[in-house]
Amino acid sequence: MTSFLDPLISFVSAHAWLAYLTLFLAALLEAVPVVGSVIPGSTIILALSALVPGGELKLQWVLLAAALGAVLGDGSAYWIGHRQQREILNTWPLTNYPRVVEQSENFFHRFGTWAVFFARFVPPIRAFVPVTAGALGMPPARFYAINIPAILVWAPAHVLPGVLAVSALHEYAGLPHHGHPYKHMWILTVVGVAIVVGLAVWIYRRRNGGGVAVAKPRG
């Protein structure tokens, strides 16, 4: 696997803008209703954060790309809901995910405006709460007053663990940032954990009749 990752890391180092674009799109698509339930945006961000300590990517640009993607994704979903109001919640493709929509509404009613903050850290409703907030009439100023601070916490929370973990391994082992297995270890660990968690969630949903995000059959 490391023989596959080495040329990939070299490519990223030579074309860093593609990595930043990938981070931006991962954060953006993760905030899109329905799409965000299947796009492994957090996994991509966590994995690519391992390339910061070695200099392949710059921390400030990684954080900026992730934050801008999340702001645009959440904002787009919010404005769609704001313009169409509750009608959007009864429109395809949201009608195929009634349990997630219901859970998002309940989450919003339970926490009020703070639901926008907390939802940033709670998949899969993270992809549904912004559109729900707009559909339920949350004012734009109030939405952004909560959403932007949430994203400013969310982005470092996804990027810094990889940066700190790989940096700590460098420091602890006394090895240079280039030509070592630690960034491979972090990337493979993140991807492996994501696959295991994904399989566990899939099995749980299968055993419980589809869980919260099972699509309703279209008839």
Tab-separated table of C-alpha atoms in Angstrom:
chain	number	residue	atom	x	y	z
A	1	MET	CA	0.000	0.000	0.000
A	2	THR	CA	2.850	2.381	0.746
A	3	SER	CA	4.085	1.824	-2.830
A	4	PHE	CA	0.740	3.283	-3.928
A	5	LEU	CA	0.799	6.158	-1.425
A	6	ASP	CA	4.341	7.303	-2.218
A	7	PRO	CA	3.612	8.419	-5.812
A	8	LEU	CA	0.275	9.846	-4.642
A	9	ILE	CA	2.003	11.961	-1.996
A	10	SER	CA	4.623	13.040	-4.537
A	11	PHE	CA	1.839	14.060	-6.925
A	12	VAL	CA	0.104	16.068	-4.202
A	13	SER	CA	3.380	17.772	-3.357
A	14	ALA	CA	3.814	18.805	-6.993
A	15	HIS	CA	0.155	19.779	-7.488
A	16	ALA	CA	-0.912	21.061	-4.095
A	17	TRP	CA	-3.744	23.125	-5.593
A	18	LEU	CA	-5.535	19.898	-6.514
A	19	ALA	CA	-5.365	18.757	-2.891
A	20	TYR	CA	-6.788	22.091	-1.708
A	21	LEU	CA	-9.543	21.814	-4.310
A	22	THR	CA	-10.275	18.281	-3.110
A	23	LEU	CA	-10.490	19.505	0.479
A	24	PHE	CA	-12.804	22.337	-0.567
A	25	LEU	CA	-15.108	20.012	-2.511
A	26	ALA	CA	-15.095	17.396	0.261
A	27	ALA	CA	-16.237	19.966	2.814
A	28	LEU	CA	-18.763	21.483	0.410
A	29	LEU	CA	-20.369	18.221	-0.713
A	30	GLU	CA	-20.499	16.925	2.861
A	31	ALA	CA	-22.888	19.796	3.618
A	32	VAL	CA	-25.248	19.028	0.721
A	33	PRO	CA	-28.474	17.242	1.749
A	34	VAL	CA	-28.462	13.524	0.853
A	35	VAL	CA	-25.076	13.796	-0.923
A	36	GLY	CA	-23.421	14.647	2.378
A	37	SER	CA	-24.624	11.378	3.851
A	38	VAL	CA	-22.436	9.370	1.470
A	39	ILE	CA	-19.476	11.659	0.710
A	40	PRO	CA	-16.610	10.816	3.143
A	41	GLY	CA	-15.609	14.451	3.511
A	42	SER	CA	-14.323	14.146	7.053
A	43	THR	CA	-12.233	11.110	6.117
A	44	ILE	CA	-10.632	12.972	3.212
A	45	ILE	CA	-9.818	15.986	5.387
A	46	LEU	CA	-8.401	13.875	8.202
A	47	ALA	CA	-6.286	11.815	5.805
A	48	LEU	CA	-4.843	14.753	3.869
A	49	SER	CA	-3.951	16.541	7.102
A	50	ALA	CA	-1.061	14.076	7.435
A	51	LEU	CA	0.655	15.863	4.546
A	52	VAL	CA	0.966	19.159	6.431
A	53	PRO	CA	3.937	18.323	8.707
A	54	GLY	CA	6.073	17.248	5.747
A	55	GLY	CA	5.349	20.457	3.855
A	56	GLU	CA	3.387	18.873	1.012
A	57	LEU	CA	0.431	21.032	2.105
A	58	LYS	CA	0.289	24.265	4.072
A	59	LEU	CA	-1.791	24.305	7.252
A	60	GLN	CA	-3.384	27.698	6.632
A	61	TRP	CA	-4.535	26.730	3.136
A	62	VAL	CA	-5.868	23.367	4.310
A	63	LEU	CA	-7.921	25.106	7.012
A	64	LEU	CA	-9.107	27.775	4.595
A	65	ALA	CA	-10.142	25.274	1.916
A	66	ALA	CA	-12.096	23.162	4.404
A	67	ALA	CA	-13.755	26.183	6.035
A	68	LEU	CA	-14.730	27.842	2.745
A	69	GLY	CA	-16.181	24.591	1.416
A	70	ALA	CA	-18.241	24.118	4.565
A	71	VAL	CA	-19.474	27.732	4.553
A	72	LEU	CA	-20.518	27.518	0.911
A	73	GLY	CA	-22.118	24.093	1.343
A	74	ASP	CA	-24.050	24.982	4.481
A	75	GLY	CA	-24.993	28.385	3.108
A	76	SER	CA	-26.278	26.966	-0.179
A	77	ALA	CA	-28.409	24.389	1.628
A	78	TYR	CA	-29.731	27.056	3.993
A	79	TRP	CA	-30.746	29.433	1.195
A	80	ILE	CA	-32.522	26.666	-0.709
A	81	GLY	CA	-34.545	25.939	2.403
A	82	HIS	CA	-35.049	29.638	3.123
A	83	ARG	CA	-36.450	30.315	-0.337
A	84	GLN	CA	-38.699	27.255	-0.600
A	85	GLN	CA	-39.668	27.036	3.082
A	86	ARG	CA	-41.227	23.763	4.252
A	87	GLU	CA	-42.032	22.769	0.682
A	88	ILE	CA	-38.408	21.701	0.209
A	89	LEU	CA	-38.763	19.092	2.975
A	90	ASN	CA	-41.544	17.436	0.976
A	91	THR	CA	-39.635	17.512	-2.295
A	92	TRP	CA	-37.452	14.839	-3.906
A	93	PRO	CA	-34.830	13.741	-2.948
A	94	LEU	CA	-35.580	14.636	0.683
A	95	THR	CA	-38.836	12.672	0.485
A	96	ASN	CA	-36.698	9.551	0.081
A	97	TYR	CA	-35.141	10.153	3.504
A	98	PRO	CA	-38.096	10.875	5.806
A	99	ARG	CA	-36.378	9.593	8.951
A	100	VAL	CA	-33.355	11.839	8.559
A	101	VAL	CA	-35.562	14.845	7.792
A	102	GLU	CA	-37.669	14.084	10.856
A	103	GLN	CA	-34.562	13.635	12.983
A	104	SER	CA	-33.181	16.956	11.721
A	105	GLU	CA	-36.419	18.744	12.578
A	106	ASN	CA	-36.459	17.181	16.038
A	107	PHE	CA	-32.817	18.139	16.518
A	108	PHE	CA	-33.612	21.702	15.495
A	109	HIS	CA	-36.657	21.938	17.776
A	110	ARG	CA	-34.695	20.470	20.676
A	111	PHE	CA	-31.649	22.731	20.505
A	112	GLY	CA	-33.108	25.751	18.711
A	113	THR	CA	-30.542	27.922	16.935
A	114	TRP	CA	-27.711	25.953	18.575
A	115	ALA	CA	-28.752	22.966	16.448
A	116	VAL	CA	-26.863	24.627	13.592
A	117	PHE	CA	-23.694	24.577	15.717
A	118	PHE	CA	-24.042	21.054	17.114
A	119	ALA	CA	-25.114	19.520	13.794
A	120	ARG	CA	-21.716	20.381	12.280
A	121	PHE	CA	-20.295	17.548	14.401
A	122	VAL	CA	-23.151	15.015	14.108
A	123	PRO	CA	-23.412	13.001	10.876
A	124	PRO	CA	-25.641	12.249	9.035
A	125	ILE	CA	-27.933	15.116	10.085
A	126	ARG	CA	-25.056	17.556	9.451
A	127	ALA	CA	-26.121	17.460	5.802
A	128	PHE	CA	-29.794	18.119	6.609
A	129	VAL	CA	-29.911	20.703	9.408
A	130	PRO	CA	-28.919	23.775	7.296
A	131	VAL	CA	-31.718	23.207	4.784
A	132	THR	CA	-34.066	22.449	7.667
A	133	ALA	CA	-33.055	25.685	9.412
A	134	GLY	CA	-33.905	27.627	6.267
A	135	ALA	CA	-37.170	25.738	5.752
A	136	LEU	CA	-38.264	26.450	9.324
A	137	GLY	CA	-37.705	30.187	8.889
A	138	MET	CA	-34.466	30.780	10.786
A	139	PRO	CA	-33.301	34.354	9.923
A	140	PRO	CA	-30.105	34.540	7.804
A	141	ALA	CA	-28.230	36.701	10.314
A	142	ARG	CA	-28.934	34.233	13.105
A	143	PHE	CA	-27.984	31.260	10.932
A	144	TYR	CA	-24.591	32.680	9.970
A	145	ALA	CA	-23.934	33.936	13.498
A	146	ILE	CA	-24.036	30.305	14.620
A	147	ASN	CA	-22.865	28.511	11.485
A	148	ILE	CA	-19.602	30.380	10.870
A	149	PRO	CA	-18.265	29.960	14.437
A	150	ALA	CA	-19.225	26.273	14.239
A	151	ILE	CA	-17.204	25.870	11.048
A	152	LEU	CA	-14.256	27.750	12.571
A	153	VAL	CA	-14.234	25.091	15.309
A	154	TRP	CA	-15.055	22.171	12.996
A	155	ALA	CA	-12.226	22.786	10.495
A	156	PRO	CA	-9.347	22.723	13.035
A	157	ALA	CA	-11.006	19.779	14.797
A	158	HIS	CA	-10.694	17.787	11.563
A	159	VAL	CA	-7.293	19.031	10.428
A	160	LEU	CA	-5.215	19.382	13.591
A	161	PRO	CA	-5.462	15.756	14.837
A	162	GLY	CA	-3.571	14.518	11.780
A	163	VAL	CA	-1.065	17.359	11.921
A	164	LEU	CA	-0.377	16.880	15.623
A	165	ALA	CA	-0.277	13.066	15.446
A	166	VAL	CA	2.229	12.933	12.587
A	167	SER	CA	4.290	15.789	14.070
A	168	ALA	CA	4.396	14.005	17.430
A	169	LEU	CA	5.598	10.812	15.774
A	170	HIS	CA	8.335	12.774	14.014
A	171	GLU	CA	9.398	14.377	17.252
A	172	TYR	CA	9.170	11.179	19.299
A	173	ALA	CA	11.070	9.006	16.814
A	174	GLY	CA	13.488	11.731	15.759
A	175	LEU	CA	12.966	11.004	12.063
A	176	PRO	CA	12.818	13.575	9.245
A	177	HIS	CA	9.465	14.565	7.774
A	178	HIS	CA	10.281	13.044	4.395
A	179	GLY	CA	10.923	9.411	3.610
A	180	HIS	CA	9.166	7.866	6.606
A	181	PRO	CA	6.090	5.653	7.109
A	182	TYR	CA	4.196	7.773	9.620
A	183	LYS	CA	2.104	9.769	7.188
A	184	HIS	CA	1.227	6.461	5.510
A	185	MET	CA	0.243	5.032	8.868
A	186	TRP	CA	-2.044	7.977	9.609
A	187	ILE	CA	-3.721	7.942	6.187
A	188	LEU	CA	-4.244	4.172	6.267
A	189	THR	CA	-5.534	4.305	9.841
A	190	VAL	CA	-8.062	7.030	9.028
A	191	VAL	CA	-9.285	5.230	5.916
A	192	GLY	CA	-9.394	1.902	7.751
A	193	VAL	CA	-11.396	3.304	10.656
A	194	ALA	CA	-13.779	5.013	8.223
A	195	ILE	CA	-14.361	1.717	6.405
A	196	VAL	CA	-14.953	-0.200	9.647
A	197	VAL	CA	-17.340	2.452	10.972
A	198	GLY	CA	-19.137	2.607	7.639
A	199	LEU	CA	-19.601	-1.156	7.592
A	200	ALA	CA	-20.787	-1.151	11.204
A	201	VAL	CA	-23.359	1.552	10.452
A	202	TRP	CA	-24.501	-0.298	7.325
A	203	ILE	CA	-24.933	-3.558	9.250
A	204	TYR	CA	-26.786	-1.736	12.044
A	205	ARG	CA	-29.170	-0.136	9.569
A	206	ARG	CA	-29.773	-3.437	7.807
A	207	ARG	CA	-30.637	-5.130	11.100
A	208	ASN	CA	-32.905	-2.277	12.150
A	209	GLY	CA	-34.878	-1.919	8.990
A	210	GLY	CA	-32.718	0.724	7.433
A	211	GLY	CA	-31.971	3.062	10.346
A	212	VAL	CA	-32.284	6.798	9.992
A	213	ALA	CA	-31.003	7.206	6.466
A	214	VAL	CA	-32.660	4.461	4.485
A	215	ALA	CA	-34.312	5.678	1.330
A	216	LYS	CA	-38.046	5.233	1.084
A	217	PRO	CA	-39.003	3.140	-1.976
A	218	ARG	CA	-40.220	5.275	-4.843
A	219	GLY	CA	-43.513	4.110	-6.131
